[in-house]
Coordinates of C-alpha atoms in Angstrom, one line a residue:
P1 CA 27.9 -101.3 23.9
K2 CA 25.1 -102.2 26.3
H3 CA 27.0 -105.0 28.1
A4 CA 29.9 -102.6 28.7
R5 CA 27.6 -100.0 30.3
K6 CA 26.1 -102.8 32.5
R7 CA 29.5 -103.9 33.6
L8 CA 30.5 -100.3 34.3
T9 CA 27.5 -99.8 36.5
I10 CA 28.3 -103.0 38.4
A11 CA 31.9 -102.0 38.8
N12 CA 30.8 -98.6 40.2
Q13 CA 28.9 -100.5 42.9
L14 CA 32.0 -102.6 43.7
V15 CA 34.2 -99.6 44.3
V16 CA 32.9 -99.3 47.9
Q17 CA 33.7 -103.0 48.5
P18 CA 30.2 -104.1 49.6
K19 CA 29.5 -107.3 51.5
V20 CA 26.3 -107.9 49.6
L21 CA 25.6 -107.0 46.0
F22 CA 22.1 -106.8 44.7
L23 CA 21.5 -106.9 40.9
D24 CA 18.1 -106.4 39.4
E25 CA 17.8 -108.1 36.0
P26 CA 21.4 -107.3 34.9
T27 CA 20.8 -109.2 31.6
S28 CA 17.6 -107.5 30.5
S29 CA 17.7 -106.1 26.9
L30 CA 20.9 -108.0 26.2
G31 CA 21.5 -110.7 23.7
V32 CA 22.7 -114.2 24.7
N33 CA 26.3 -113.6 24.2
D34 CA 26.3 -110.1 25.9
A35 CA 24.3 -111.5 28.8
A36 CA 26.9 -114.3 29.2
V37 CA 29.7 -111.7 29.3
V38 CA 28.0 -109.8 32.1
M39 CA 27.3 -112.8 34.2
R40 CA 30.8 -114.1 33.8
A41 CA 32.0 -110.7 35.1
V42 CA 29.6 -111.0 38.1
R43 CA 30.8 -114.5 38.8
R44 CA 34.5 -113.5 38.8
S45 CA 33.8 -110.5 41.0
T46 CA 31.8 -112.6 43.5
D47 CA 34.6 -115.1 43.8
A48 CA 37.4 -112.6 44.0
M49 CA 35.8 -110.3 46.5
K50 CA 34.0 -113.0 48.5
L51 CA 30.6 -111.4 48.0
I52 CA 27.1 -112.5 48.6
T53 CA 25.5 -111.6 45.3
L54 CA 21.7 -111.6 44.9
V55 CA 20.4 -111.5 41.3
T56 CA 16.9 -111.4 39.9
I57 CA 16.9 -112.9 36.4
H58 CA 14.4 -114.0 33.7
Q59 CA 14.8 -116.9 31.3
P60 CA 18.5 -117.6 31.8
S61 CA 20.4 -120.0 29.5
K62 CA 21.5 -123.4 30.9
K63 CA 25.1 -122.3 31.2
M64 CA 24.2 -119.0 32.9
F65 CA 21.7 -120.8 35.2
E66 CA 24.3 -123.3 36.4
S67 CA 26.7 -120.5 37.3
F68 CA 24.6 -119.8 40.3
D69 CA 25.1 -121.5 43.7
D70 CA 21.6 -121.2 45.1
L71 CA 18.1 -120.5 43.9
L72 CA 15.2 -118.8 45.5
L73 CA 12.0 -119.5 43.6
L74 CA 8.9 -117.6 44.4
A75 CA 5.3 -118.6 43.6
K76 CA 2.4 -116.2 43.2
G77 CA 1.9 -114.1 46.4
G78 CA 5.6 -114.1 47.3
R79 CA 5.5 -117.6 48.7
V80 CA 8.6 -119.8 48.6
A81 CA 8.4 -122.7 46.2
Y82 CA 12.1 -123.6 46.5
C83 CA 15.1 -122.2 48.4
G84 CA 18.5 -124.0 48.5
E85 CA 21.5 -125.2 46.6
L86 CA 21.3 -126.1 42.9
G87 CA 23.8 -128.9 43.3
P88 CA 26.3 -130.2 40.7
S89 CA 24.7 -129.7 37.3
S90 CA 21.5 -128.6 39.1
Q91 CA 20.8 -132.2 40.3
T92 CA 19.5 -131.2 43.7
L93 CA 17.0 -128.8 42.2
I94 CA 16.0 -131.3 39.5
S95 CA 15.5 -134.2 42.0
H96 CA 13.2 -132.0 44.1
F97 CA 10.9 -131.1 41.2
T98 CA 11.1 -134.6 39.7
S99 CA 9.6 -135.9 42.9
L100 CA 6.9 -133.2 42.6
S101 CA 6.0 -133.9 39.0
G102 CA 6.9 -137.6 38.5
T103 CA 8.9 -136.7 35.4
S104 CA 12.6 -136.0 34.8
P105 CA 14.1 -133.7 32.1
S106 CA 16.5 -134.8 29.4
A107 CA 20.2 -134.4 29.9
S108 CA 20.3 -131.4 27.5
A109 CA 17.3 -129.6 28.9
N110 CA 17.6 -126.3 30.6
P111 CA 16.9 -126.8 34.3
A112 CA 15.2 -123.4 34.5
D113 CA 12.8 -124.3 31.8
F114 CA 12.1 -127.7 33.5
V115 CA 11.2 -126.0 36.8
L116 CA 8.9 -123.5 35.2
S117 CA 7.2 -126.2 33.2
V118 CA 6.5 -128.2 36.4
L119 CA 5.0 -125.1 38.1
D120 CA 2.9 -124.3 35.0
G121 CA 1.6 -127.9 34.8
G122 CA 0.7 -128.3 38.4
S123 CA -0.6 -126.2 41.3
P124 CA 1.7 -123.5 42.8
D125 CA 0.1 -124.2 46.2
E126 CA 1.1 -127.8 45.9
A127 CA 4.8 -126.8 45.2
V128 CA 4.8 -124.5 48.2
V129 CA 3.5 -127.2 50.6
K130 CA 5.8 -129.8 49.1
F131 CA 8.8 -127.6 49.8
K132 CA 7.8 -126.9 53.4
E133 CA 7.5 -130.6 54.1
S134 CA 10.8 -131.5 52.4
E135 CA 14.0 -132.3 54.3
L136 CA 15.7 -129.5 52.3
C137 CA 13.5 -126.9 54.0
K138 CA 14.1 -128.4 57.5
E139 CA 17.8 -128.4 56.9
L140 CA 17.6 -124.8 55.8
L141 CA 15.7 -123.7 58.9
S142 CA 18.1 -125.5 61.2
A143 CA 21.1 -123.8 59.5
I144 CA 19.5 -120.4 59.9
D145 CA 18.8 -121.0 63.6
A146 CA 22.4 -122.1 64.1
D147 CA 23.7 -119.0 62.4
V148 CA 21.5 -116.7 64.5
K149 CA 22.7 -118.3 67.7
E150 CA 26.3 -118.1 66.7
A151 CA 25.9 -114.4 65.8
E152 CA 24.4 -113.6 69.2
T153 CA 27.5 -114.9 70.9
Q154 CA 29.8 -112.7 68.7
P155 CA 30.7 -109.1 69.7
R156 CA 28.9 -106.4 67.8
S157 CA 31.0 -104.8 65.1
S158 CA 30.5 -101.2 63.9
V159 CA 29.8 -100.7 60.2
T160 CA 31.1 -97.6 58.4
K161 CA 28.9 -96.2 55.7
H162 CA 31.8 -94.9 53.6
S163 CA 35.1 -96.6 53.3
L164 CA 37.1 -93.6 51.9
H165 CA 38.7 -90.9 54.0
F166 CA 36.7 -87.5 53.8
F167 CA 39.5 -85.6 52.1
T168 CA 40.1 -88.4 49.6
E169 CA 36.5 -88.6 48.8
F170 CA 36.2 -84.8 48.5
G171 CA 39.2 -84.7 46.2
L172 CA 37.8 -87.4 43.9
L173 CA 34.4 -85.7 43.7
F174 CA 36.0 -82.3 43.1
R175 CA 38.0 -83.7 40.2
R176 CA 35.0 -85.5 38.8
Q177 CA 32.7 -82.5 39.0
F178 CA 35.3 -80.2 37.4
L179 CA 35.8 -82.7 34.5
V180 CA 32.0 -83.0 34.1
Q181 CA 31.6 -79.3 33.7
W182 CA 34.7 -78.9 31.5
R183 CA 33.4 -81.7 29.2
N184 CA 29.9 -80.1 29.0
P185 CA 30.2 -77.2 26.6
S186 CA 26.5 -76.5 26.6
Y187 CA 26.9 -75.4 30.2
S188 CA 30.5 -74.2 30.9
F189 CA 31.4 -72.7 27.5
L190 CA 27.9 -71.2 27.1
R191 CA 28.7 -69.1 30.2
F192 CA 31.9 -67.8 28.7
Y193 CA 30.5 -67.2 25.2
V194 CA 27.4 -65.4 26.5
S195 CA 29.4 -63.3 29.0
A196 CA 32.0 -62.3 26.5
G197 CA 29.5 -61.5 23.8
A198 CA 27.1 -59.5 26.0
T199 CA 29.9 -57.5 27.7
F200 CA 31.4 -56.7 24.3
V201 CA 28.1 -55.4 23.1
L202 CA 27.7 -53.3 26.3
G203 CA 31.3 -52.0 25.9
L204 CA 30.5 -50.8 22.4
L205 CA 27.2 -49.2 23.5
F206 CA 28.8 -47.3 26.4
F207 CA 32.2 -46.9 24.7
D208 CA 34.6 -44.4 26.4
I209 CA 32.1 -42.6 28.6
K210 CA 32.8 -38.9 29.2
H211 CA 33.4 -37.5 32.7
D212 CA 30.2 -35.6 32.9
V213 CA 26.7 -36.3 34.3
Q214 CA 25.6 -38.1 31.2
G215 CA 28.7 -40.2 31.5
A216 CA 27.8 -41.0 35.1
V217 CA 24.4 -42.2 34.0
F218 CA 25.9 -44.3 31.3
A219 CA 28.3 -45.9 33.8
I220 CA 25.4 -46.8 36.1
A221 CA 23.5 -48.3 33.1
A222 CA 26.5 -50.3 31.9
I223 CA 27.0 -51.8 35.4
F224 CA 23.2 -52.5 35.7
F225 CA 23.1 -54.4 32.4
M226 CA 26.4 -56.2 33.1
T227 CA 25.0 -57.5 36.4
F228 CA 22.0 -59.1 34.6
V229 CA 24.1 -60.7 31.9
L230 CA 24.8 -63.3 34.7
V231 CA 21.1 -64.3 34.6
I232 CA 21.7 -66.4 31.5
P233 CA 24.4 -68.7 33.1
M234 CA 22.2 -68.8 36.2
Q235 CA 19.4 -70.4 34.3
S236 CA 21.7 -72.7 32.3
A237 CA 23.1 -74.1 35.6
V238 CA 19.7 -75.6 36.4
I239 CA 19.6 -78.3 33.7
P240 CA 22.9 -80.2 34.3
L241 CA 22.3 -80.3 38.0
I242 CA 18.8 -81.8 37.7
Q243 CA 20.2 -84.3 35.1
D244 CA 22.8 -85.5 37.6
R245 CA 20.2 -86.3 40.3
A246 CA 19.8 -89.9 39.2
V247 CA 23.5 -90.5 39.5
L248 CA 23.6 -88.8 42.9
Y249 CA 20.7 -90.8 44.3
R250 CA 22.0 -94.2 43.1
E251 CA 25.6 -93.7 44.2
A252 CA 24.8 -92.0 47.5
V253 CA 22.4 -94.8 48.4
S254 CA 24.9 -97.5 47.4
G255 CA 27.5 -95.8 49.7
T256 CA 29.9 -94.7 47.0
Y257 CA 30.1 -91.3 48.7
S258 CA 28.2 -89.1 51.0
R259 CA 25.7 -86.4 49.8
F260 CA 27.6 -83.8 51.8
T261 CA 30.9 -84.4 50.1
Y262 CA 29.1 -84.4 46.7
G263 CA 27.7 -80.9 47.5
L264 CA 31.1 -79.6 48.6
G265 CA 32.8 -81.1 45.5
Q266 CA 30.3 -79.4 43.3
L267 CA 30.6 -76.1 45.2
F268 CA 34.4 -75.9 44.8
A269 CA 34.5 -77.3 41.3
D270 CA 32.4 -74.2 40.2
I271 CA 34.9 -71.7 41.6
P272 CA 37.5 -71.9 38.8
F273 CA 34.7 -71.3 36.3
H274 CA 33.4 -68.3 38.2
A275 CA 37.0 -66.9 38.3
L276 CA 37.5 -67.4 34.6
N277 CA 34.2 -65.9 33.7
T278 CA 35.0 -62.9 35.9
V279 CA 38.3 -62.3 34.2
I280 CA 36.7 -62.5 30.7
M281 CA 34.0 -60.0 31.7
Y282 CA 36.4 -57.6 33.3
A283 CA 38.9 -57.7 30.5
I284 CA 36.3 -56.8 27.9
I285 CA 33.9 -54.3 29.5
Y286 CA 36.2 -52.4 32.0
Y287 CA 38.4 -50.7 29.5
L288 CA 35.9 -50.4 26.6
V289 CA 33.5 -48.4 28.9
G290 CA 36.4 -46.5 30.5
F291 CA 35.7 -47.3 34.1
R292 CA 37.7 -45.7 36.9
S293 CA 41.5 -46.5 37.0
G294 CA 43.5 -47.3 40.1
A295 CA 44.4 -50.5 41.8
E296 CA 41.8 -50.1 44.6
F297 CA 38.9 -49.5 42.2
V298 CA 40.0 -52.2 39.7
G299 CA 40.5 -54.7 42.5
Y300 CA 37.1 -54.0 44.1
F301 CA 35.4 -54.3 40.7
I302 CA 37.0 -57.7 40.0
F303 CA 36.3 -59.0 43.5
M304 CA 32.6 -57.9 43.5
L305 CA 32.1 -59.2 40.0
F306 CA 33.6 -62.6 41.1
L307 CA 31.1 -62.6 44.1
A308 CA 28.3 -61.7 41.6
N309 CA 29.2 -64.6 39.3
W310 CA 29.3 -67.0 42.2
S311 CA 26.2 -65.9 44.0
V312 CA 24.0 -65.6 40.9
T313 CA 25.0 -69.0 39.6
S314 CA 24.5 -70.5 43.1
M315 CA 21.0 -69.1 43.1
G316 CA 20.1 -71.0 40.0
Q317 CA 21.6 -74.2 41.4
L318 CA 19.6 -73.7 44.6
Y319 CA 16.4 -73.6 42.6
A320 CA 17.5 -76.8 40.8
L321 CA 17.9 -78.6 44.1
V322 CA 14.7 -77.5 45.8
T323 CA 12.3 -78.0 42.9
P324 CA 11.2 -81.2 41.2
N325 CA 12.2 -80.3 37.6
E326 CA 13.9 -77.7 35.4
E327 CA 10.7 -76.0 34.3
T328 CA 9.8 -75.1 37.8
A329 CA 13.4 -74.1 38.6
N330 CA 13.7 -71.8 35.6
G331 CA 10.3 -70.3 36.3
L332 CA 11.3 -69.4 39.8
A333 CA 14.6 -68.0 38.5
G334 CA 12.9 -65.8 36.0
L335 CA 10.4 -64.5 38.6
S336 CA 13.1 -63.7 41.1
V337 CA 15.1 -61.8 38.5
I338 CA 12.1 -59.7 37.5
L339 CA 11.3 -58.9 41.1
S340 CA 15.0 -58.1 41.8
V341 CA 15.1 -55.6 38.9
C342 CA 12.0 -53.8 40.2
L343 CA 13.0 -53.7 43.8
M344 CA 16.8 -53.3 43.7
G345 CA 16.5 -49.5 44.1
F346 CA 17.6 -48.4 40.6
L347 CA 14.5 -48.2 38.5
I348 CA 12.5 -47.2 41.6
T349 CA 14.6 -45.6 44.4
S350 CA 14.1 -46.8 47.9
S351 CA 12.7 -43.4 48.9
A352 CA 10.0 -43.7 46.3
M353 CA 9.0 -47.2 47.2
P354 CA 5.9 -47.9 49.2
Q355 CA 6.7 -48.6 52.9
G356 CA 5.4 -52.1 52.6
W357 CA 8.0 -53.0 50.0
L358 CA 11.2 -51.7 51.7
W359 CA 11.9 -55.1 53.2
A360 CA 12.1 -56.5 49.6
N361 CA 14.7 -53.9 48.8
T362 CA 16.8 -54.8 51.9
A363 CA 16.5 -58.5 51.1
N364 CA 17.5 -58.1 47.4
M365 CA 21.0 -59.5 46.7
F366 CA 21.2 -57.7 43.4
R367 CA 20.8 -54.3 45.2
Y368 CA 24.0 -54.8 47.0
I369 CA 25.9 -56.0 43.9
L370 CA 24.8 -52.9 41.9
Q371 CA 25.3 -50.5 44.9
G372 CA 28.8 -51.7 45.5
L373 CA 29.9 -51.5 41.8
V374 CA 28.3 -48.1 41.2
T375 CA 29.7 -46.7 44.5
N376 CA 33.1 -47.9 43.5
E377 CA 32.8 -46.0 40.2
L378 CA 31.1 -42.8 41.3
S379 CA 32.2 -42.1 44.9
G380 CA 34.8 -39.4 45.3
Q381 CA 34.5 -38.1 41.7
N382 CA 33.0 -34.9 40.3
Y383 CA 30.8 -34.9 37.2
K384 CA 30.4 -31.8 35.1
I385 CA 27.1 -30.4 33.7
D386 CA 27.8 -28.3 30.6
I387 CA 25.2 -25.5 31.1
G388 CA 26.5 -23.6 28.0
A389 CA 25.7 -26.6 25.8
L390 CA 22.0 -26.4 26.9
I391 CA 21.6 -22.7 25.8
P392 CA 20.4 -22.6 22.2
P393 CA 22.4 -20.3 19.8
V394 CA 20.8 -17.1 18.7
E395 CA 21.8 -15.2 15.6
N396 CA 22.2 -11.4 15.7
T397 CA 19.2 -9.5 14.3
P398 CA 19.5 -6.1 12.5
K399 CA 18.4 -2.9 14.2
A400 CA 15.9 -0.6 12.7
D401 CA 18.6 1.8 11.5
G402 CA 20.4 -1.0 9.7
G403 CA 23.1 -1.6 12.3
S404 CA 23.7 -5.0 13.9
G405 CA 21.9 -5.7 17.2
R406 CA 24.0 -6.4 20.3
F407 CA 23.2 -9.1 22.9
L408 CA 24.0 -9.6 26.5
A409 CA 26.0 -12.6 25.6
H410 CA 28.6 -10.2 24.1
L411 CA 29.6 -9.6 27.7
F412 CA 31.1 -13.1 27.7
D413 CA 32.2 -13.9 24.2
D414 CA 31.9 -11.7 21.2
S415 CA 31.9 -14.8 18.9
D416 CA 29.2 -16.6 20.9
G417 CA 25.6 -16.3 19.7
K418 CA 23.9 -17.3 23.0
V419 CA 21.6 -15.2 25.1
I420 CA 20.4 -15.3 28.7
T421 CA 16.8 -14.2 28.9
F422 CA 14.1 -13.9 31.6
M423 CA 10.9 -15.8 30.9
P424 CA 7.6 -13.9 31.1
G425 CA 6.2 -13.8 34.6
T426 CA 9.5 -14.2 36.4
V427 CA 11.7 -11.5 38.1
P428 CA 12.8 -8.9 37.3
E429 CA 9.5 -7.2 37.2
G430 CA 7.8 -4.0 38.4
D431 CA 9.9 -1.1 39.5
N432 CA 12.6 -2.9 41.5
A433 CA 16.3 -2.4 40.9
A434 CA 16.7 -5.5 38.7
A435 CA 13.7 -4.5 36.5
Q436 CA 15.1 -1.0 36.0
G437 CA 18.6 -2.4 35.3
A438 CA 17.1 -4.7 32.7
A439 CA 15.3 -1.7 31.2
L440 CA 18.5 0.3 31.0
L441 CA 20.3 -2.7 29.4
G442 CA 17.6 -2.8 26.8
L443 CA 18.0 0.9 26.1
A444 CA 21.8 0.4 25.9
L445 CA 21.5 -2.6 23.5
H446 CA 19.3 -0.4 21.3
A447 CA 21.8 2.5 21.5
G448 CA 24.8 0.6 20.3
E449 CA 28.5 1.1 21.3
G450 CA 29.3 3.8 23.8
E451 CA 31.1 7.1 22.9
N452 CA 32.1 8.4 26.4
S453 CA 35.8 8.6 27.1
A454 CA 35.5 8.6 30.9
E455 CA 38.2 6.7 32.7
S456 CA 36.2 6.1 35.9
E457 CA 32.7 4.7 36.4
D458 CA 32.0 6.8 39.5
D459 CA 30.0 9.5 37.7
F460 CA 28.0 6.9 35.8
R461 CA 27.3 5.0 39.0
N462 CA 26.0 8.2 40.6
L463 CA 23.7 8.7 37.7
L464 CA 22.4 5.2 37.9
E465 CA 21.7 5.5 41.6
C466 CA 19.8 8.7 41.0
M467 CA 17.7 7.2 38.2
V468 CA 16.9 4.1 40.2
L469 CA 16.0 6.0 43.3
N470 CA 13.6 8.3 41.4
K471 CA 12.2 5.4 39.3
C472 CA 13.4 7.0 36.0
L473 CA 13.7 3.6 34.3
V474 CA 10.1 2.4 34.6
E475 CA 7.7 2.2 31.7
P476 CA 7.6 4.1 29.5
V477 CA 11.4 4.0 29.9
P478 CA 12.5 6.5 27.1
T479 CA 10.0 9.2 28.4
N480 CA 10.9 8.8 32.0
F481 CA 14.6 8.7 31.1
L482 CA 14.3 12.1 29.4
E483 CA 12.2 13.7 32.1
C484 CA 14.7 12.7 34.8
N485 CA 17.8 13.9 32.9
V486 CA 17.2 16.7 30.3
S487 CA 13.6 17.9 30.2
N488 CA 12.6 21.2 32.0
D489 CA 9.1 21.2 30.7
S490 CA 7.8 22.1 34.1
Q491 CA 10.4 24.9 34.5
V492 CA 12.0 22.8 37.3
A493 CA 15.4 21.2 36.8
P494 CA 15.3 17.4 36.2
V495 CA 16.0 15.4 39.3
C496 CA 19.2 13.8 37.8
F497 CA 20.4 16.7 35.7
E498 CA 23.5 17.3 37.7
Q499 CA 24.6 13.7 37.6
F500 CA 23.8 13.6 33.9
K501 CA 25.9 16.7 33.2
A502 CA 28.8 15.2 35.1
V503 CA 28.9 12.2 32.9
I504 CA 28.4 14.2 29.6
A505 CA 31.3 16.4 30.6
N506 CA 33.7 13.5 29.7
L507 CA 32.8 13.8 26.1
E508 CA 35.0 15.6 23.6
D509 CA 33.1 18.8 22.6
S510 CA 30.2 17.6 24.7
E511 CA 27.8 20.4 23.8
R512 CA 28.0 19.6 20.1
Q513 CA 27.7 15.9 20.6
V514 CA 24.7 16.3 22.9
G515 CA 23.1 18.7 20.4
E516 CA 23.4 16.1 17.7
C517 CA 20.7 14.1 19.5
F518 CA 18.2 17.0 19.1
I519 CA 19.0 18.1 15.4
D520 CA 16.0 17.6 13.1
I521 CA 14.0 16.1 16.1
I522 CA 12.9 19.1 18.2
E523 CA 13.3 22.8 18.1
R524 CA 15.1 24.6 20.9
N525 CA 14.0 28.0 22.2
E526 CA 17.5 29.1 23.0
P527 CA 21.0 28.3 21.9
S528 CA 22.2 24.7 22.9
S529 CA 24.0 24.8 26.2
I530 CA 24.9 21.9 28.3
G531 CA 24.9 24.1 31.3
A532 CA 21.1 24.1 31.5
P533 CA 18.4 21.6 30.7
A534 CA 16.8 21.6 27.4
S535 CA 13.3 23.0 27.0
L536 CA 11.5 19.9 25.8
K537 CA 7.8 19.5 25.4
L538 CA 7.7 15.7 25.5
G539 CA 4.0 15.5 25.1
A540 CA 4.2 16.9 21.6
Y541 CA 6.2 13.9 20.2
T542 CA 5.6 10.2 19.8
E543 CA 7.1 7.5 22.0
E544 CA 9.3 6.5 19.1
K545 CA 10.8 10.0 19.0
H546 CA 11.4 9.7 22.7
R547 CA 13.2 6.4 22.2
E548 CA 15.4 7.9 19.5
I549 CA 16.5 10.8 21.7
A550 CA 17.0 8.5 24.7
S551 CA 19.1 6.0 22.7
C552 CA 21.3 8.8 21.3
L553 CA 21.9 10.2 24.8
T554 CA 22.5 6.7 26.2
R555 CA 25.2 6.2 23.6
K556 CA 26.8 9.5 24.8
L557 CA 26.7 8.2 28.4
L558 CA 28.2 4.7 27.8
I559 CA 32.0 4.3 28.0
K560 CA 33.8 3.4 24.8
G561 CA 34.7 -0.2 23.9
P562 CA 32.9 -3.4 23.1
A563 CA 30.6 -4.3 26.0
I564 CA 32.4 -1.9 28.4
G565 CA 29.4 0.3 28.6
L566 CA 27.1 -2.6 29.4
K567 CA 29.5 -3.7 32.1
S568 CA 29.3 -0.2 33.5
I569 CA 25.6 -0.5 33.8
L570 CA 25.9 -3.9 35.4
N571 CA 28.5 -2.6 37.8
G572 CA 26.0 0.0 38.9
F573 CA 23.7 -2.8 39.8
S574 CA 26.2 -4.8 41.9
E575 CA 23.7 -7.5 43.0
L576 CA 22.6 -8.1 39.5
W577 CA 26.2 -8.1 38.3
D578 CA 27.2 -10.8 40.9
I579 CA 24.3 -12.9 39.6
V580 CA 25.4 -12.5 36.0
M581 CA 29.0 -13.3 36.8
F582 CA 27.9 -16.4 38.6
I583 CA 25.8 -17.5 35.6
Q584 CA 28.8 -16.6 33.4
D585 CA 31.1 -18.9 35.4
I586 CA 28.6 -21.7 35.2
I587 CA 28.2 -21.3 31.5
E588 CA 31.9 -21.2 30.8
N589 CA 33.1 -23.8 33.2
G590 CA 30.1 -25.9 33.9
L591 CA 28.7 -27.1 37.2
D592 CA 30.5 -29.9 39.1
I593 CA 28.1 -32.5 40.7
P594 CA 29.7 -34.8 43.2
G595 CA 29.3 -38.5 42.4
D596 CA 28.3 -39.0 46.0
A597 CA 25.4 -36.6 45.4
I598 CA 24.2 -38.9 42.5
L599 CA 24.5 -41.9 44.9
Y600 CA 22.5 -40.0 47.5
Y601 CA 19.6 -39.9 45.0
F602 CA 19.5 -43.7 45.1
G603 CA 19.9 -43.8 48.8
W604 CA 23.5 -45.1 48.5
S605 CA 25.3 -42.3 50.3
Q606 CA 24.8 -40.0 53.2
F607 CA 24.8 -36.2 53.7
D608 CA 26.5 -34.3 56.6
A609 CA 24.6 -31.1 57.2
E610 CA 27.4 -29.7 59.3
T611 CA 30.2 -30.1 56.7
F612 CA 27.8 -29.9 53.8
E613 CA 29.4 -32.9 52.2
F614 CA 28.3 -36.2 50.8
S615 CA 30.0 -39.6 51.5
A616 CA 29.4 -43.2 50.5
P617 CA 31.3 -45.4 53.0
W618 CA 29.3 -48.6 52.5
K619 CA 30.9 -50.4 49.5
W620 CA 33.1 -52.6 51.7
N621 CA 31.6 -52.9 55.1
Y622 CA 28.0 -53.1 53.8
C623 CA 27.8 -54.2 50.2
V624 CA 30.5 -56.9 50.2
I625 CA 29.5 -58.3 53.5
A626 CA 25.8 -58.4 52.4
V627 CA 26.7 -60.3 49.2
V628 CA 28.9 -62.7 51.2
V629 CA 26.1 -63.4 53.7
F630 CA 23.7 -64.1 50.9
L631 CA 26.2 -66.4 49.2
L632 CA 26.9 -68.3 52.4
A633 CA 23.2 -68.7 53.1
M634 CA 22.6 -70.1 49.6
E635 CA 25.5 -72.6 49.8
I636 CA 24.3 -73.8 53.2
I637 CA 20.8 -74.3 51.9
K638 CA 22.2 -76.1 48.9
L639 CA 24.1 -78.5 51.1
C640 CA 21.0 -79.1 53.2
A641 CA 18.9 -79.7 50.0
V642 CA 21.5 -82.2 48.7
N643 CA 21.4 -84.1 52.0
F644 CA 17.7 -84.1 52.8
I645 CA 15.6 -83.5 49.6
V646 CA 15.0 -86.4 47.3
W647 CA 12.8 -86.0 44.2
T648 CA 11.6 -89.4 42.9
K649 CA 10.3 -87.9 39.6
R650 CA 11.5 -85.2 37.3

């Protein structure tokens, strides 16, 4: 009921044991009975605590009016029309106004109504002059002069603003603020529900990230979004703090407690809620996403997340204290969050920022929170890039003769249908060794599986060196291949005939097998003999005929076994072979990228050119310290705002 709230407000003022109690219309909006209850409580308190109680009151009942000891009656303009005792049954007051009006009230009349009727019927100026000329006024002035002279002879006494000890006052305010937050579900429990729900959704979105580069990107994204989940409780912290201003101003002015202890009590009352919110977020998101295990990394995550909870909420409270209303505070909070997202070094790295905005990156608290949590997750770990997964599968294509085509990928895995190709316009090209090696590989792929039974690759290597040196594998490849190895059209032995003959010698019945390559294709002028070059008139046949002969001879040159012949070719081109083996290793095993190298991209790690290593040593002595400095600065500003800023209107 209203009278109970009135009495509670008065009791709240009596807690500090004041010497003087001011009450402005304590009976307004109350009925007669409720007003009587309130005034009886005021009377009892005044007598029990020996107070001087000053009350402004309108239209009191007779019983209520006679409960007062003295009356100060003001006429228009703030001039005194009466000041003094009421007397028993208000007789002193009634006698004064009876002499002024010449009439007296009935015994049952309300003295307050009689006085007002006298003033309404006469002139207020006359009432003011009459009081100044009365003996009552002269006695009052004499009493005041005597009290002043007596006070001047007394030693000065110090007056303390607050009667409670600092720690007692702090303890009471801490308990009160804690209970206020606990009993305000729209604020405290909203934080828990939003944090739990948002982190659960993030955990499902980034569930069980893999230990590869994509997983590293997902880990950074999960931490980024988790950090900005805290923006919701930051903005919800604005409203209850602004609503509590009226209570703070009234109680601080009345001396119930100091503004400083109010600010400290609120600061420490928030800490248990920050801790609980941190535990909820950690328990949900950490293991759903699959963040890094280990006591050091888990401990750092919890500690930095606790600082993030505290500092982000404190930022919202700071806006509430330095702005006149919640609309302005939430507007500033939203603007600061947008700027923080843009300038924290994640969406736009510090190296890509204009020079004029680097200061904003350095002054961004969210940057240090994100940097610390991401460094804790990525630093010291390697993340694999699966190159093989990026190469599209290629199906085998049939050859012109109906056989199955063979691909370079067969060197690595016969069951794998993937091919490494050189794009047009890139090396190998021209007549360099790589280009000739690629041409011979193409010829070997066209030829099919080798038939040579050689145990050593030395003869084959010598043949390759001769062909490369004499540019036998440049376009047109089949024609030049034949001219270098078997054709004596110019009656001069081919430049690589001896090396060719040494490789062919490893064939079983080599003359017959070589002769098979010429049957039904060309006519020979003499019996087939491997001891001398064939008499070939290449100009009389098409390039396709040249390719058929060259493919057949290549098959006789290649060593038996799947892909062994191709390996022999690559062994002949050692540099090209090393490159292919390096590519093979990357395709099969992937490429490891240090997590510190990923951090280096954001400017969160450093590179040592001497050791050729990355390192990120800043998560403790830079990120944590920076967040703590921001937090301390905001708490100090909040305490100053509580002590020195007063907003009269919301």
